[in-house]
Amino acid sequence: MNQYATMIRNLKSPEVMERLMHLYGRRDGMLVEQTGRYIGLLKRHEELFHENREVLMISAPGRTEIGGNHTDHNRGRVLAAAINLDTLSAVSARDDMMVEIHSDGYPAIKVDLGSLDVVEKEKGKTHALVRGVAARMAELGYKIGGFNAAVTSNVMSGSGLSSSAAFEVMTCAIFDALYNGFTIDYKTRAKISQYAENVYFGKPSGLLDQMASSAGGLVTVDFKHDDPDVRPMHFDFAKYGYSLVVVATGGNHADLTDDYAAIPAEMKKVAALFNEPYLRRVRPEEFYQALPTLRGKVSDRALLRAMHFFEEDERVVRQVAALDRNDLFAFLWEIICSGRSSYMYLQNVYANPKDQSLSLALAMAEHMMLDKDGAWRVHGGGFAGTTLNFVPDKLLSQFIETMEGTFGEHCCNVLDIRPEGAAVLRLE
């Protein structure tokens, strides 16, 4: 029996099945779905590479941003969670410095790690993320090397669930598992991943996405200092009869980089008026006192976005406090207030006057749940993509049916919080 057949057989062992339930939850049909994914990926790796050496299964989850919309890049606070959707690889080491990745639905890529310099023509491409992760790891003194990988993901691009962060965190975990004994802590792994996205890929993201994917579980993160303060939280929404539902409205993030980049840039322009690099270093009362004199020095939109930052940053504190005291309804009210602030002040709900899918999804959620104890908000970067909804289980079927009737079949993802970030499974 070859190693691939052995690994496939071992997927049915009680230990591995329990591990899969730990990562992906215990909903009906989950084990059948996940073992099918793993078997398909192992067969794909065998077909491509026919390895005689060890093949690892390495996974990194997507994330849901629960509180702190666009606060991380200005050193604010967030509330986020890893989810049961992931980017998954079957991967083996090579004896050279070449990386070869075959991802479902995408052309194969090859990256030569003989050069770790930024390649301008790679910006915006997957190659840049691989090279950037490798470069930063090497700079920090970690070992790197080539690998062969077959990859699949149900964290879809443009879904608002941070497909790029999941890929970056997975790539860092691959280098770590193959060449460093899987010893890198989750904070360092997140920072390496962010560096690749900022410097090599060319997208000025904050650290929220990578930190949530890398850490796992429900976490509140304070980015005030270079070493973020991360606190695990324990709250079971299902216990209170609620489901987290992300609605994919059909928009795509792909051509919205300039819209995203303008948000941190405008916030930092306001901070610069106080001789500070980030809004977190500006006292809110100082900002509001100076507000009449700030008009004309920056755009009105920049001022509104700064107002969103100050209010949203404090809102996270209230959200965390509400969960700590098991006050779900106070928490849900803060979720609604967060969504309204993003809509009115941050202005990341719509960009195209002809396609306002996010606005429509939010309006529909409000109509269905306004007096029924639910909550809704824009999810993640905004402009296109997804909404986050806390739906009472008694309304779940109606909510999904209504949303899918408008935005298409399978537009709703009912999420579980994944308790573990980057994960390595050895099946031999």
Short mmCIF file of C-alpha atoms in Angstrom, two decimals:
data_model
loop_
_atom_site.label_atom_id
_atom_site.label_comp_id
_atom_site.label_asym_id
_atom_site.label_seq_id
_atom_site.Cartn_x
_atom_site.Cartn_y
_atom_site.Cartn_z
CA MET A 1 0.00 0.00 0.00
CA ASN A 2 1.52 3.36 -1.01
CA GLN A 3 1.58 6.32 1.34
CA TYR A 4 -1.37 8.03 -0.33
CA ALA A 5 -3.60 4.99 0.20
CA THR A 6 -2.42 4.80 3.81
CA MET A 7 -3.26 8.46 4.40
CA ILE A 8 -6.70 8.06 2.85
CA ARG A 9 -7.37 5.02 5.03
CA ASN A 10 -6.24 6.89 8.14
CA LEU A 11 -8.76 9.65 7.48
CA LYS A 12 -11.39 7.21 8.81
CA SER A 13 -9.58 6.64 12.12
CA PRO A 14 -11.36 7.86 15.29
CA GLU A 15 -8.45 10.20 16.12
CA VAL A 16 -8.52 11.92 12.73
CA MET A 17 -12.31 12.17 12.68
CA GLU A 18 -12.25 13.84 16.09
CA ARG A 19 -9.57 16.24 14.78
CA LEU A 20 -11.74 17.10 11.79
CA MET A 21 -14.73 17.77 14.06
CA HIS A 22 -12.51 20.03 16.17
CA LEU A 23 -11.56 22.05 13.08
CA TYR A 24 -14.82 22.06 11.14
CA GLY A 25 -17.60 21.63 13.70
CA ARG A 26 -20.20 18.93 14.18
CA ARG A 27 -22.98 19.90 11.77
CA ASP A 28 -24.73 17.11 9.89
CA GLY A 29 -22.75 15.97 6.86
CA MET A 30 -19.52 17.70 7.90
CA LEU A 31 -17.39 14.53 8.13
CA VAL A 32 -18.53 13.28 4.74
CA GLU A 33 -17.83 16.68 3.18
CA GLN A 34 -14.39 17.12 4.75
CA THR A 35 -13.11 13.58 4.21
CA GLY A 36 -14.16 14.00 0.59
CA ARG A 37 -12.14 17.22 0.34
CA TYR A 38 -9.08 15.63 1.92
CA ILE A 39 -9.27 12.49 -0.23
CA GLY A 40 -9.68 14.56 -3.40
CA LEU A 41 -6.69 16.72 -2.50
CA LEU A 42 -4.47 13.73 -1.70
CA LYS A 43 -5.38 12.09 -5.01
CA ARG A 44 -4.63 15.37 -6.80
CA HIS A 45 -1.21 15.58 -5.10
CA GLU A 46 -0.44 11.97 -6.08
CA GLU A 47 -1.49 12.63 -9.66
CA LEU A 48 0.72 15.72 -9.88
CA PHE A 49 3.80 14.77 -7.89
CA HIS A 50 3.88 10.99 -7.11
CA GLU A 51 5.83 11.66 -3.91
CA ASN A 52 7.72 9.05 -1.94
CA ARG A 53 8.42 11.52 0.87
CA GLU A 54 6.08 12.70 3.63
CA VAL A 55 2.97 14.60 2.56
CA LEU A 56 1.39 16.92 5.13
CA MET A 57 -2.12 18.35 5.21
CA ILE A 58 -1.94 22.02 6.24
CA SER A 59 -4.96 24.23 6.79
CA ALA A 60 -5.57 27.90 7.60
CA PRO A 61 -9.06 29.25 8.28
CA GLY A 62 -10.89 32.23 6.93
CA ARG A 63 -12.09 34.79 9.42
CA THR A 64 -15.17 36.71 10.35
CA GLU A 65 -14.79 40.27 11.57
CA ILE A 66 -17.36 40.75 14.31
CA GLY A 67 -16.39 44.16 15.68
CA GLY A 68 -13.95 46.88 14.72
CA ASN A 69 -14.70 47.63 11.08
CA HIS A 70 -11.58 49.24 9.56
CA THR A 71 -9.91 49.96 12.90
CA ASP A 72 -6.90 47.64 12.76
CA HIS A 73 -4.87 49.67 10.25
CA ASN A 74 -4.95 52.67 12.60
CA ARG A 75 -3.91 50.60 15.64
CA GLY A 76 -7.44 50.14 16.96
CA ARG A 77 -9.30 47.29 18.62
CA VAL A 78 -11.16 44.44 16.93
CA LEU A 79 -13.29 41.43 17.75
CA ALA A 80 -12.85 38.60 15.27
CA ALA A 81 -13.02 34.84 14.89
CA ALA A 82 -11.55 32.06 12.81
CA ILE A 83 -14.25 30.13 10.94
CA ASN A 84 -14.89 26.61 9.71
CA LEU A 85 -14.05 27.50 6.09
CA ASP A 86 -10.39 27.11 5.17
CA THR A 87 -7.63 27.01 2.61
CA LEU A 88 -6.23 23.48 2.64
CA SER A 89 -3.07 22.04 1.10
CA ALA A 90 -1.50 18.65 0.58
CA VAL A 91 2.18 19.52 0.55
CA SER A 92 5.63 17.94 0.38
CA ALA A 93 9.16 19.33 0.56
CA ARG A 94 11.53 19.64 -2.40
CA ASP A 95 15.31 19.51 -2.56
CA ASP A 96 15.58 22.85 -4.36
CA MET A 97 14.20 26.37 -3.85
CA MET A 98 11.29 26.07 -6.26
CA VAL A 99 7.68 26.32 -5.09
CA GLU A 100 5.00 24.73 -7.27
CA ILE A 101 1.34 25.24 -6.33
CA HIS A 102 -1.72 23.82 -8.07
CA SER A 103 -4.90 25.46 -6.74
CA ASP A 104 -8.39 24.35 -7.75
CA GLY A 105 -9.81 26.72 -10.33
CA TYR A 106 -6.56 28.64 -10.92
CA PRO A 107 -3.54 28.21 -13.20
CA ALA A 108 -0.56 26.48 -11.58
CA ILE A 109 2.17 28.79 -10.32
CA LYS A 110 5.90 28.37 -9.84
CA VAL A 111 8.01 30.65 -7.66
CA ASP A 112 11.81 30.48 -7.57
CA LEU A 113 12.96 31.39 -4.07
CA GLY A 114 16.52 31.83 -5.29
CA SER A 115 15.63 35.54 -5.36
CA LEU A 116 13.61 37.05 -2.51
CA ASP A 117 13.47 40.62 -3.79
CA VAL A 118 10.17 42.36 -4.51
CA VAL A 119 9.12 41.73 -8.12
CA GLU A 120 7.00 44.62 -9.37
CA LYS A 121 5.19 42.62 -12.06
CA GLU A 122 4.11 40.09 -9.40
CA LYS A 123 2.19 42.68 -7.36
CA GLY A 124 -1.43 41.65 -7.02
CA LYS A 125 -0.57 38.02 -7.84
CA THR A 126 -0.29 34.88 -5.72
CA HIS A 127 3.42 34.63 -6.57
CA ALA A 128 4.01 37.79 -4.54
CA LEU A 129 2.40 36.33 -1.42
CA VAL A 130 4.59 33.21 -1.58
CA ARG A 131 7.77 35.19 -2.21
CA GLY A 132 6.86 37.76 0.45
CA VAL A 133 6.22 35.15 3.15
CA ALA A 134 9.48 33.38 2.29
CA ALA A 135 11.45 36.63 2.26
CA ARG A 136 10.19 37.78 5.63
CA MET A 137 10.76 34.36 7.21
CA ALA A 138 14.33 34.29 5.90
CA GLU A 139 14.89 37.84 7.15
CA LEU A 140 13.76 36.76 10.62
CA GLY A 141 16.15 33.81 10.61
CA TYR A 142 13.77 30.96 9.78
CA LYS A 143 14.60 28.24 7.27
CA ILE A 144 12.82 28.15 3.94
CA GLY A 145 12.86 25.78 1.00
CA GLY A 146 10.88 24.59 -1.98
CA PHE A 147 7.66 22.62 -1.85
CA ASN A 148 5.02 20.98 -4.02
CA ALA A 149 1.42 21.71 -3.07
CA ALA A 150 -2.08 20.88 -4.21
CA VAL A 151 -4.48 23.44 -2.75
CA THR A 152 -8.22 23.77 -2.40
CA SER A 153 -10.22 26.47 -0.65
CA ASN A 154 -13.82 27.15 0.34
CA VAL A 155 -12.80 30.66 1.45
CA MET A 156 -13.66 32.13 -1.91
CA SER A 157 -11.92 35.18 -3.36
CA GLY A 158 -14.05 38.27 -2.88
CA SER A 159 -16.14 36.57 -0.18
CA GLY A 160 -15.16 38.99 2.58
CA LEU A 161 -13.85 36.06 4.63
CA SER A 162 -10.19 36.87 3.96
CA SER A 163 -9.11 34.37 1.35
CA SER A 164 -5.78 36.16 0.93
CA ALA A 165 -5.02 36.02 4.67
CA ALA A 166 -5.91 32.32 4.79
CA PHE A 167 -3.54 31.66 1.88
CA GLU A 168 -0.74 33.72 3.46
CA VAL A 169 -1.11 32.06 6.86
CA MET A 170 -1.21 28.62 5.21
CA THR A 171 1.95 29.42 3.22
CA CYS A 172 3.77 30.51 6.37
CA ALA A 173 2.60 27.33 8.12
CA ILE A 174 3.91 25.25 5.20
CA PHE A 175 7.42 26.70 5.45
CA ASP A 176 7.21 26.39 9.23
CA ALA A 177 6.05 22.75 9.24
CA LEU A 178 8.43 21.56 6.52
CA TYR A 179 11.57 23.38 7.63
CA ASN A 180 11.19 24.71 11.20
CA GLY A 181 9.33 22.04 13.14
CA PHE A 182 6.10 24.11 13.25
CA THR A 183 7.49 26.33 16.00
CA ILE A 184 6.46 29.86 14.95
CA ASP A 185 3.96 31.50 17.31
CA TYR A 186 0.68 32.76 15.91
CA LYS A 187 1.50 36.46 16.31
CA THR A 188 4.73 36.16 14.34
CA ARG A 189 2.98 34.08 11.69
CA ALA A 190 0.32 36.79 11.34
CA LYS A 191 2.90 39.57 11.02
CA ILE A 192 4.86 37.62 8.40
CA SER A 193 1.66 37.16 6.41
CA GLN A 194 0.71 40.83 6.65
CA TYR A 195 4.21 41.85 5.51
CA ALA A 196 3.81 39.73 2.38
CA GLU A 197 0.47 41.36 1.57
CA ASN A 198 1.63 44.92 2.26
CA VAL A 199 5.11 44.91 0.75
CA TYR A 200 5.11 42.20 -1.94
CA PHE A 201 1.45 41.97 -2.98
CA GLY A 202 0.95 45.74 -2.68
CA LYS A 203 -2.25 45.90 -0.62
CA PRO A 204 -2.08 48.11 2.51
CA SER A 205 -4.12 45.86 4.82
CA GLY A 206 -4.14 45.95 8.60
CA LEU A 207 -3.32 42.93 10.74
CA LEU A 208 -6.85 41.83 11.66
CA ASP A 209 -7.34 39.20 8.96
CA GLN A 210 -4.02 37.46 9.45
CA MET A 211 -4.24 37.56 13.25
CA ALA A 212 -7.70 35.99 13.34
CA SER A 213 -6.71 33.25 10.87
CA SER A 214 -3.45 32.53 12.65
CA ALA A 215 -4.74 32.58 16.24
CA GLY A 216 -8.00 30.68 15.86
CA GLY A 217 -11.10 30.91 18.03
CA LEU A 218 -12.96 34.06 19.05
CA VAL A 219 -10.44 36.75 19.96
CA THR A 220 -10.34 40.41 20.83
CA VAL A 221 -7.18 42.12 19.62
CA ASP A 222 -5.76 45.51 20.57
CA PHE A 223 -3.29 46.72 17.94
CA LYS A 224 -2.10 49.77 19.91
CA HIS A 225 1.44 48.41 20.27
CA ASP A 226 3.71 46.60 17.82
CA ASP A 227 3.11 43.39 19.77
CA PRO A 228 -0.71 43.22 19.68
CA ASP A 229 -2.59 42.24 22.81
CA VAL A 230 -4.69 39.18 21.93
CA ARG A 231 -7.26 37.83 24.37
CA PRO A 232 -9.16 34.61 23.65
CA MET A 233 -12.88 34.79 24.40
CA HIS A 234 -15.42 32.08 24.99
CA PHE A 235 -18.98 32.68 23.92
CA ASP A 236 -21.28 30.13 22.30
CA PHE A 237 -23.82 31.95 20.13
CA ALA A 238 -25.55 28.65 19.33
CA LYS A 239 -26.26 28.15 23.04
CA TYR A 240 -28.40 31.30 22.91
CA GLY A 241 -30.22 30.21 19.77
CA TYR A 242 -28.31 32.30 17.22
CA SER A 243 -26.50 31.50 13.99
CA LEU A 244 -23.77 33.59 12.35
CA VAL A 245 -24.71 33.94 8.70
CA VAL A 246 -22.51 35.63 6.11
CA VAL A 247 -24.37 36.61 2.95
CA ALA A 248 -22.34 36.86 -0.25
CA THR A 249 -24.12 39.53 -2.26
CA GLY A 250 -22.33 38.86 -5.53
CA GLY A 251 -19.96 41.83 -5.63
CA ASN A 252 -16.24 41.23 -5.98
CA HIS A 253 -13.31 42.84 -4.18
CA ALA A 254 -10.93 42.38 -7.07
CA ASP A 255 -11.01 45.91 -8.55
CA LEU A 256 -11.58 47.83 -5.31
CA THR A 257 -8.04 48.13 -3.98
CA ASP A 258 -8.04 51.92 -4.39
CA ASP A 259 -11.30 52.21 -2.43
CA TYR A 260 -9.85 50.13 0.40
CA ALA A 261 -6.54 51.96 0.40
CA ALA A 262 -8.28 55.33 0.69
CA ILE A 263 -9.76 54.45 4.09
CA PRO A 264 -6.51 54.01 6.08
CA ALA A 265 -4.88 56.79 4.06
CA GLU A 266 -7.62 59.30 4.90
CA MET A 267 -7.64 58.31 8.57
CA LYS A 268 -3.87 58.78 8.72
CA LYS A 269 -4.19 62.20 7.08
CA VAL A 270 -6.39 63.24 9.99
CA ALA A 271 -3.90 61.78 12.47
CA ALA A 272 -1.12 63.74 10.76
CA LEU A 273 -2.92 66.99 11.62
CA PHE A 274 -2.14 66.10 15.24
CA ASN A 275 1.44 65.07 14.36
CA GLU A 276 0.61 61.42 14.94
CA PRO A 277 1.00 58.44 12.55
CA TYR A 278 -2.26 56.71 13.56
CA LEU A 279 -5.64 57.78 14.87
CA ARG A 280 -5.22 55.56 17.92
CA ARG A 281 -2.57 58.02 19.13
CA VAL A 282 -5.05 60.91 18.91
CA ARG A 283 -7.37 61.49 21.88
CA PRO A 284 -11.02 61.56 20.73
CA GLU A 285 -11.83 64.63 22.83
CA GLU A 286 -8.89 66.45 21.23
CA PHE A 287 -10.23 65.58 17.76
CA TYR A 288 -13.78 66.72 18.49
CA GLN A 289 -12.58 69.96 20.07
CA ALA A 290 -10.48 70.74 17.00
CA LEU A 291 -13.10 69.57 14.47
CA PRO A 292 -14.29 73.08 13.41
CA THR A 293 -10.73 74.02 12.46
CA LEU A 294 -10.01 70.79 10.56
CA ARG A 295 -12.46 71.33 7.70
CA GLY A 296 -10.62 72.29 4.56
CA LYS A 297 -7.36 70.75 5.74
CA VAL A 298 -8.63 67.30 4.80
CA SER A 299 -11.80 66.16 3.05
CA ASP A 300 -15.09 65.96 4.92
CA ARG A 301 -15.09 62.23 4.19
CA ALA A 302 -11.77 61.88 6.00
CA LEU A 303 -13.28 63.60 9.04
CA LEU A 304 -16.32 61.31 8.96
CA ARG A 305 -14.05 58.28 8.71
CA ALA A 306 -12.06 59.50 11.69
CA MET A 307 -15.30 59.88 13.64
CA HIS A 308 -16.16 56.29 12.73
CA PHE A 309 -12.78 55.13 13.99
CA PHE A 310 -13.10 56.76 17.40
CA GLU A 311 -16.63 55.49 17.96
CA GLU A 312 -15.98 52.00 16.56
CA ASP A 313 -12.85 51.56 18.66
CA GLU A 314 -14.82 52.19 21.86
CA ARG A 315 -17.69 50.09 20.55
CA VAL A 316 -15.42 47.03 20.53
CA VAL A 317 -14.75 47.57 24.23
CA ARG A 318 -18.50 47.57 24.86
CA GLN A 319 -19.03 44.48 22.70
CA VAL A 320 -16.38 42.55 24.61
CA ALA A 321 -17.80 43.67 27.96
CA ALA A 322 -21.29 42.58 26.89
CA LEU A 323 -20.06 39.11 25.93
CA ASP A 324 -18.04 38.83 29.15
CA ARG A 325 -21.22 39.37 31.18
CA ASN A 326 -23.34 37.19 28.84
CA ASP A 327 -25.49 40.16 27.81
CA LEU A 328 -26.28 39.06 24.28
CA PHE A 329 -28.87 41.75 23.55
CA ALA A 330 -26.48 44.57 24.51
CA PHE A 331 -23.91 42.95 22.21
CA LEU A 332 -26.37 42.72 19.31
CA TRP A 333 -27.31 46.39 19.70
CA GLU A 334 -23.63 47.32 19.39
CA ILE A 335 -23.43 45.21 16.21
CA ILE A 336 -26.30 47.20 14.69
CA CYS A 337 -24.67 50.49 15.72
CA SER A 338 -21.39 49.35 14.16
CA GLY A 339 -23.13 48.62 10.87
CA ARG A 340 -24.84 52.00 10.83
CA SER A 341 -21.56 53.78 11.51
CA SER A 342 -19.88 51.94 8.63
CA TYR A 343 -22.79 52.84 6.38
CA MET A 344 -23.03 56.55 7.28
CA TYR A 345 -19.56 57.64 8.35
CA LEU A 346 -17.00 55.13 7.10
CA GLN A 347 -18.90 54.91 3.79
CA ASN A 348 -17.74 51.45 2.74
CA VAL A 349 -21.10 49.95 1.85
CA TYR A 350 -21.43 51.05 -1.76
CA ALA A 351 -19.25 52.49 -4.52
CA ASN A 352 -21.06 51.71 -7.78
CA PRO A 353 -24.44 53.45 -8.18
CA LYS A 354 -25.67 50.63 -10.46
CA ASP A 355 -24.75 47.78 -8.11
CA GLN A 356 -25.61 48.28 -4.45
CA SER A 357 -25.94 44.66 -3.43
CA LEU A 358 -24.57 45.24 0.07
CA SER A 359 -27.05 48.03 0.70
CA LEU A 360 -29.89 45.84 -0.48
CA ALA A 361 -28.82 42.89 1.70
CA LEU A 362 -28.54 45.13 4.77
CA ALA A 363 -31.95 46.70 4.13
CA MET A 364 -33.52 43.26 3.72
CA ALA A 365 -31.92 41.99 6.94
CA GLU A 366 -33.19 45.04 8.82
CA HIS A 367 -36.69 44.52 7.45
CA MET A 368 -36.70 40.87 8.57
CA MET A 369 -35.05 41.24 11.96
CA LEU A 370 -35.55 44.80 13.23
CA ASP A 371 -38.10 43.81 15.89
CA LYS A 372 -37.02 40.18 16.20
CA ASP A 373 -33.74 40.42 18.15
CA GLY A 374 -31.36 39.93 15.22
CA ALA A 375 -28.39 42.05 14.12
CA TRP A 376 -26.73 42.92 10.81
CA ARG A 377 -23.72 44.86 9.55
CA VAL A 378 -21.31 45.14 6.65
CA HIS A 379 -18.65 42.48 6.91
CA GLY A 380 -14.94 43.09 6.41
CA GLY A 381 -13.56 45.56 3.92
CA GLY A 382 -16.90 46.49 2.41
CA PHE A 383 -17.79 48.09 -0.95
CA ALA A 384 -18.67 44.63 -2.29
CA GLY A 385 -18.85 41.13 -0.95
CA THR A 386 -20.62 40.21 2.26
CA THR A 387 -22.81 41.11 5.21
CA LEU A 388 -22.64 39.55 8.68
CA ASN A 389 -25.90 38.64 10.35
CA PHE A 390 -26.74 37.27 13.79
CA VAL A 391 -29.95 35.41 13.02
CA PRO A 392 -32.27 33.89 15.65
CA ASP A 393 -32.57 30.19 14.83
CA LYS A 394 -36.37 30.55 14.61
CA LEU A 395 -35.84 32.88 11.62
CA LEU A 396 -32.92 31.05 10.02
CA SER A 397 -34.81 29.13 7.32
CA GLN A 398 -36.83 32.19 6.30
CA PHE A 399 -33.71 34.38 6.30
CA ILE A 400 -31.74 31.99 4.08
CA GLU A 401 -34.67 31.44 1.70
CA THR A 402 -35.20 35.18 1.29
CA MET A 403 -31.53 36.00 0.77
CA GLU A 404 -30.97 33.13 -1.67
CA GLY A 405 -34.06 34.17 -3.60
CA THR A 406 -32.44 37.58 -4.11
CA PHE A 407 -28.70 36.91 -4.33
CA GLY A 408 -28.61 33.35 -5.62
CA GLU A 409 -28.41 29.81 -4.36
CA HIS A 410 -25.70 29.12 -1.75
CA CYS A 411 -25.13 32.84 -1.06
CA CYS A 412 -25.53 32.18 2.69
CA ASN A 413 -22.75 30.64 4.76
CA VAL A 414 -23.81 29.54 8.24
CA LEU A 415 -20.53 29.78 10.13
CA ASP A 416 -19.05 27.94 13.08
CA ILE A 417 -16.16 29.45 15.02
CA ARG A 418 -13.05 27.32 14.54
CA PRO A 419 -11.07 26.98 17.79
CA GLU A 420 -7.69 26.52 16.07
CA GLY A 421 -5.79 28.67 13.62
CA ALA A 422 -3.16 27.26 11.25
CA ALA A 423 -3.19 23.47 11.62
CA VAL A 424 -1.00 20.57 10.50
CA LEU A 425 -2.40 17.05 10.07
CA ARG A 426 -0.05 14.10 9.67
CA LEU A 427 -2.02 11.17 8.31
CA GLU A 428 0.71 8.55 7.90
#
